[in-house]
């Protein structure tokens, strides 16, 4: 993700960021102690192929962080919505990853971590419009005002202002190579 690449590149002793797709990455064989894949589609879309590439690059450890909640994985706020609105597959991403790996390729460690995505809300209308656009609701769709009302009912009002929260779970998968 470009935003994550920029954040990592801005760190004073941060990691080396290779801004390319994993299939096109011309990285040195065994060139890295650890290969980390966090919040990218490759582990879920091509787990066996992606693991083979990670093994070629890593000397010691491979770490993947993938969604593990029983709920939508695409849009962060989709979990605030009725399933018929977001239409996402709610199978935990970790289940998809593990199903795509041979038994001998399963990770050495699988840990789940619960966390909360919290979004401060300055303009609920703008958030509702953005979400409706991402969901493909036409401008005349009656779900647009219903979506805003639905989000408004879920607002949490705290000392720092209103926010929306979505409960998430991530699975941390670790392969020890050395």
PDB file of C-alpha atoms in Angstrom, residues 21-169:
ATOM      1  CA  UNK A  21       4.360  -6.217  -6.667  1.00  0.00           C
ATOM      2  CA  UNK A  22       5.504  -9.499  -5.136  1.00  0.00           C
ATOM      3  CA  UNK A  23       5.420 -11.310  -8.486  1.00  0.00           C
ATOM      4  CA  UNK A  24       7.746  -8.680 -10.009  1.00  0.00           C
ATOM      5  CA  UNK A  25      10.096  -8.246  -7.064  1.00  0.00           C
ATOM      6  CA  UNK A  26      13.704  -8.850  -8.111  1.00  0.00           C
ATOM      7  CA  UNK A  27      15.003  -9.405  -4.601  1.00  0.00           C
ATOM      8  CA  UNK A  28      18.150 -11.341  -3.712  1.00  0.00           C
ATOM      9  CA  UNK A  29      17.759 -14.990  -2.768  1.00  0.00           C
ATOM     10  CA  UNK A  30      17.990 -15.376   1.018  1.00  0.00           C
ATOM     11  CA  UNK A  31      18.625 -11.641   1.145  1.00  0.00           C
ATOM     12  CA  UNK A  32      16.549 -10.890   4.258  1.00  0.00           C
ATOM     13  CA  UNK A  33      16.461 -12.215   7.800  1.00  0.00           C
ATOM     14  CA  UNK A  34      12.692 -11.709   7.960  1.00  0.00           C
ATOM     15  CA  UNK A  35      10.052 -11.255   5.297  1.00  0.00           C
ATOM     16  CA  UNK A  36       6.906  -9.558   6.607  1.00  0.00           C
ATOM     17  CA  UNK A  37       3.615  -9.437   4.705  1.00  0.00           C
ATOM     18  CA  UNK A  38       0.991  -7.388   6.501  1.00  0.00           C
ATOM     19  CA  UNK A  39      -2.435  -6.480   5.235  1.00  0.00           C
ATOM     20  CA  UNK A  40      -1.868  -7.430   1.591  1.00  0.00           C
ATOM     21  CA  UNK A  41      -3.997  -9.718  -0.593  1.00  0.00           C
ATOM     22  CA  UNK A  42      -1.250 -12.132  -1.726  1.00  0.00           C
ATOM     23  CA  UNK A  43      -1.497 -14.512   1.267  1.00  0.00           C
ATOM     24  CA  UNK A  44      -5.228 -14.963   0.671  1.00  0.00           C
ATOM     25  CA  UNK A  45      -5.247 -14.930  -3.123  1.00  0.00           C
ATOM     26  CA  UNK A  46      -2.182 -17.115  -3.802  1.00  0.00           C
ATOM     27  CA  UNK A  47      -0.916 -18.518  -0.493  1.00  0.00           C
ATOM     28  CA  UNK A  48       1.221 -21.374  -1.854  1.00  0.00           C
ATOM     29  CA  UNK A  49       2.895 -19.282  -4.566  1.00  0.00           C
ATOM     30  CA  UNK A  50       3.434 -16.354  -2.228  1.00  0.00           C
ATOM     31  CA  UNK A  51       4.928 -18.605   0.467  1.00  0.00           C
ATOM     32  CA  UNK A  52       7.366 -20.051  -2.078  1.00  0.00           C
ATOM     33  CA  UNK A  53       8.511 -16.512  -2.977  1.00  0.00           C
ATOM     34  CA  UNK A  54       8.853 -15.545   0.690  1.00  0.00           C
ATOM     35  CA  UNK A  55      10.921 -18.675   1.347  1.00  0.00           C
ATOM     36  CA  UNK A  56      13.225 -17.720  -1.511  1.00  0.00           C
ATOM     37  CA  UNK A  57      13.827 -14.280   0.032  1.00  0.00           C
ATOM     38  CA  UNK A  58      14.017 -15.109   3.763  1.00  0.00           C
ATOM     39  CA  UNK A  59      16.921 -16.592   5.716  1.00  0.00           C
ATOM     40  CA  UNK A  60      15.231 -17.091   9.075  1.00  0.00           C
ATOM     41  CA  UNK A  61      11.626 -16.065   9.407  1.00  0.00           C
ATOM     42  CA  UNK A  62       8.473 -15.343   7.428  1.00  0.00           C
ATOM     43  CA  UNK A  63       5.635 -13.470   9.101  1.00  0.00           C
ATOM     44  CA  UNK A  64       2.216 -12.875   7.620  1.00  0.00           C
ATOM     45  CA  UNK A  65      -0.535 -10.857   9.251  1.00  0.00           C
ATOM     46  CA  UNK A  66      -3.954 -11.711   7.831  1.00  0.00           C
ATOM     47  CA  UNK A  67      -7.572 -10.993   8.815  1.00  0.00           C
ATOM     48  CA  UNK A  68      -9.088 -13.571  11.135  1.00  0.00           C
ATOM     49  CA  UNK A  69     -12.443 -12.108  12.151  1.00  0.00           C
ATOM     50  CA  UNK A  70     -15.722 -13.770  11.208  1.00  0.00           C
ATOM     51  CA  UNK A  71     -16.883 -10.792   9.222  1.00  0.00           C
ATOM     52  CA  UNK A  72     -16.092  -8.627   6.237  1.00  0.00           C
ATOM     53  CA  UNK A  73     -12.433  -7.976   5.391  1.00  0.00           C
ATOM     54  CA  UNK A  74     -12.551  -5.447   2.546  1.00  0.00           C
ATOM     55  CA  UNK A  75     -13.918  -2.120   3.718  1.00  0.00           C
ATOM     56  CA  UNK A  76     -12.934  -1.303   7.290  1.00  0.00           C
ATOM     57  CA  UNK A  77     -16.393   0.005   8.161  1.00  0.00           C
ATOM     58  CA  UNK A  78     -18.288  -2.790   6.398  1.00  0.00           C
ATOM     59  CA  UNK A  79     -18.682  -4.546   9.752  1.00  0.00           C
ATOM     60  CA  UNK A  80     -20.843  -1.602  10.846  1.00  0.00           C
ATOM     61  CA  UNK A  81     -23.334  -2.472   8.114  1.00  0.00           C
ATOM     62  CA  UNK A  82     -25.945  -5.152   7.506  1.00  0.00           C
ATOM     63  CA  UNK A  83     -24.450  -8.031   5.473  1.00  0.00           C
ATOM     64  CA  UNK A  84     -26.880  -7.453   2.600  1.00  0.00           C
ATOM     65  CA  UNK A  85     -25.395  -3.964   2.141  1.00  0.00           C
ATOM     66  CA  UNK A  86     -21.722  -4.878   2.049  1.00  0.00           C
ATOM     67  CA  UNK A  87     -22.130  -8.300   0.398  1.00  0.00           C
ATOM     68  CA  UNK A  88     -18.640  -9.388   1.471  1.00  0.00           C
ATOM     69  CA  UNK A  89     -17.544 -12.921   2.149  1.00  0.00           C
ATOM     70  CA  UNK A  90     -17.282 -13.208   5.927  1.00  0.00           C
ATOM     71  CA  UNK A  91     -15.022 -16.261   6.007  1.00  0.00           C
ATOM     72  CA  UNK A  92     -11.985 -15.469   8.151  1.00  0.00           C
ATOM     73  CA  UNK A  93      -9.031 -14.699   5.884  1.00  0.00           C
ATOM     74  CA  UNK A  94      -6.793 -17.028   7.877  1.00  0.00           C
ATOM     75  CA  UNK A  95      -9.103 -19.928   6.942  1.00  0.00           C
ATOM     76  CA  UNK A  96      -8.644 -19.091   3.253  1.00  0.00           C
ATOM     77  CA  UNK A  97      -4.863 -18.901   3.679  1.00  0.00           C
ATOM     78  CA  UNK A  98      -4.572 -22.221   5.496  1.00  0.00           C
ATOM     79  CA  UNK A  99      -6.898 -23.941   3.010  1.00  0.00           C
ATOM     80  CA  UNK A 100      -4.555 -22.860   0.215  1.00  0.00           C
ATOM     81  CA  UNK A 101      -1.445 -24.379   1.813  1.00  0.00           C
ATOM     82  CA  UNK A 102      -0.352 -27.990   1.802  1.00  0.00           C
ATOM     83  CA  UNK A 103      -0.190 -29.554   5.295  1.00  0.00           C
ATOM     84  CA  UNK A 104       3.625 -29.466   5.229  1.00  0.00           C
ATOM     85  CA  UNK A 105       3.520 -25.725   4.456  1.00  0.00           C
ATOM     86  CA  UNK A 106       1.443 -24.723   7.460  1.00  0.00           C
ATOM     87  CA  UNK A 107       3.046 -22.082   9.663  1.00  0.00           C
ATOM     88  CA  UNK A 108       4.982 -23.003  12.785  1.00  0.00           C
ATOM     89  CA  UNK A 109       3.055 -20.461  14.825  1.00  0.00           C
ATOM     90  CA  UNK A 110      -0.517 -19.182  14.483  1.00  0.00           C
ATOM     91  CA  UNK A 111      -1.578 -16.545  16.999  1.00  0.00           C
ATOM     92  CA  UNK A 112      -4.712 -14.457  16.949  1.00  0.00           C
ATOM     93  CA  UNK A 113      -4.829 -10.886  18.165  1.00  0.00           C
ATOM     94  CA  UNK A 114      -8.065  -8.998  18.788  1.00  0.00           C
ATOM     95  CA  UNK A 115      -8.029  -5.263  18.168  1.00  0.00           C
ATOM     96  CA  UNK A 116     -10.382  -2.408  17.412  1.00  0.00           C
ATOM     97  CA  UNK A 117     -10.406  -0.193  14.340  1.00  0.00           C
ATOM     98  CA  UNK A 118     -11.521   3.230  15.560  1.00  0.00           C
ATOM     99  CA  UNK A 119     -12.321   6.095  13.197  1.00  0.00           C
ATOM    100  CA  UNK A 120     -12.798   9.610  14.595  1.00  0.00           C
ATOM    101  CA  UNK A 121     -15.773  11.187  12.843  1.00  0.00           C
ATOM    102  CA  UNK A 122     -15.653  14.866  11.966  1.00  0.00           C
ATOM    103  CA  UNK A 123     -18.236  14.671   9.171  1.00  0.00           C
ATOM    104  CA  UNK A 124     -20.571  11.679   9.285  1.00  0.00           C
ATOM    105  CA  UNK A 125     -22.208  12.721   6.020  1.00  0.00           C
ATOM    106  CA  UNK A 126     -18.884  12.608   4.183  1.00  0.00           C
ATOM    107  CA  UNK A 127     -18.069   9.183   5.653  1.00  0.00           C
ATOM    108  CA  UNK A 128     -21.523   7.851   4.729  1.00  0.00           C
ATOM    109  CA  UNK A 129     -21.205   9.213   1.181  1.00  0.00           C
ATOM    110  CA  UNK A 130     -17.728   7.740   0.760  1.00  0.00           C
ATOM    111  CA  UNK A 131     -18.888   4.355   2.031  1.00  0.00           C
ATOM    112  CA  UNK A 132     -22.018   4.404  -0.172  1.00  0.00           C
ATOM    113  CA  UNK A 133     -19.843   5.252  -3.188  1.00  0.00           C
ATOM    114  CA  UNK A 134     -17.430   2.404  -2.387  1.00  0.00           C
ATOM    115  CA  UNK A 135     -20.382   0.026  -2.046  1.00  0.00           C
ATOM    116  CA  UNK A 136     -21.651   1.104  -5.465  1.00  0.00           C
ATOM    117  CA  UNK A 137     -24.928   2.600  -4.256  1.00  0.00           C
ATOM    118  CA  UNK A 138     -26.391   4.826  -6.984  1.00  0.00           C
ATOM    119  CA  UNK A 139     -27.089   8.471  -6.060  1.00  0.00           C
ATOM    120  CA  UNK A 140     -30.833   7.666  -5.890  1.00  0.00           C
ATOM    121  CA  UNK A 141     -30.434   4.496  -3.836  1.00  0.00           C
ATOM    122  CA  UNK A 142     -32.641   4.684  -0.712  1.00  0.00           C
ATOM    123  CA  UNK A 143     -29.907   2.922   1.235  1.00  0.00           C
ATOM    124  CA  UNK A 144     -27.793   6.117   1.134  1.00  0.00           C
ATOM    125  CA  UNK A 145     -29.806   8.015   3.776  1.00  0.00           C
ATOM    126  CA  UNK A 146     -30.436   4.751   5.635  1.00  0.00           C
ATOM    127  CA  UNK A 147     -26.663   4.143   5.716  1.00  0.00           C
ATOM    128  CA  UNK A 148     -26.041   7.554   7.291  1.00  0.00           C
ATOM    129  CA  UNK A 149     -28.758   6.910   9.896  1.00  0.00           C
ATOM    130  CA  UNK A 150     -27.373   3.438  10.550  1.00  0.00           C
ATOM    131  CA  UNK A 151     -23.858   4.821  11.155  1.00  0.00           C
ATOM    132  CA  UNK A 152     -25.234   7.654  13.316  1.00  0.00           C
ATOM    133  CA  UNK A 153     -26.888   5.080  15.595  1.00  0.00           C
ATOM    134  CA  UNK A 154     -23.496   3.380  16.070  1.00  0.00           C
ATOM    135  CA  UNK A 155     -21.497   6.498  16.914  1.00  0.00           C
ATOM    136  CA  UNK A 156     -19.630   6.339  20.189  1.00  0.00           C
ATOM    137  CA  UNK A 157     -19.406   9.719  21.867  1.00  0.00           C
ATOM    138  CA  UNK A 158     -16.291  10.216  23.946  1.00  0.00           C
ATOM    139  CA  UNK A 159     -14.143  13.042  25.301  1.00  0.00           C
ATOM    140  CA  UNK A 160     -12.275  13.285  21.976  1.00  0.00           C
ATOM    141  CA  UNK A 161     -15.471  13.461  19.950  1.00  0.00           C
ATOM    142  CA  UNK A 162     -17.564  10.909  18.098  1.00  0.00           C
ATOM    143  CA  UNK A 163     -16.075   7.790  16.556  1.00  0.00           C
ATOM    144  CA  UNK A 164     -17.049   4.543  14.901  1.00  0.00           C
ATOM    145  CA  UNK A 165     -15.456   1.321  16.079  1.00  0.00           C
ATOM    146  CA  UNK A 166     -15.143  -2.071  14.427  1.00  0.00           C
ATOM    147  CA  UNK A 167     -13.902  -5.140  16.254  1.00  0.00           C
ATOM    148  CA  UNK A 168     -11.208  -6.955  14.269  1.00  0.00           C
ATOM    149  CA  UNK A 169      -9.017 -10.019  14.709  1.00  0.00           C
TER     150      UNK A 169
END
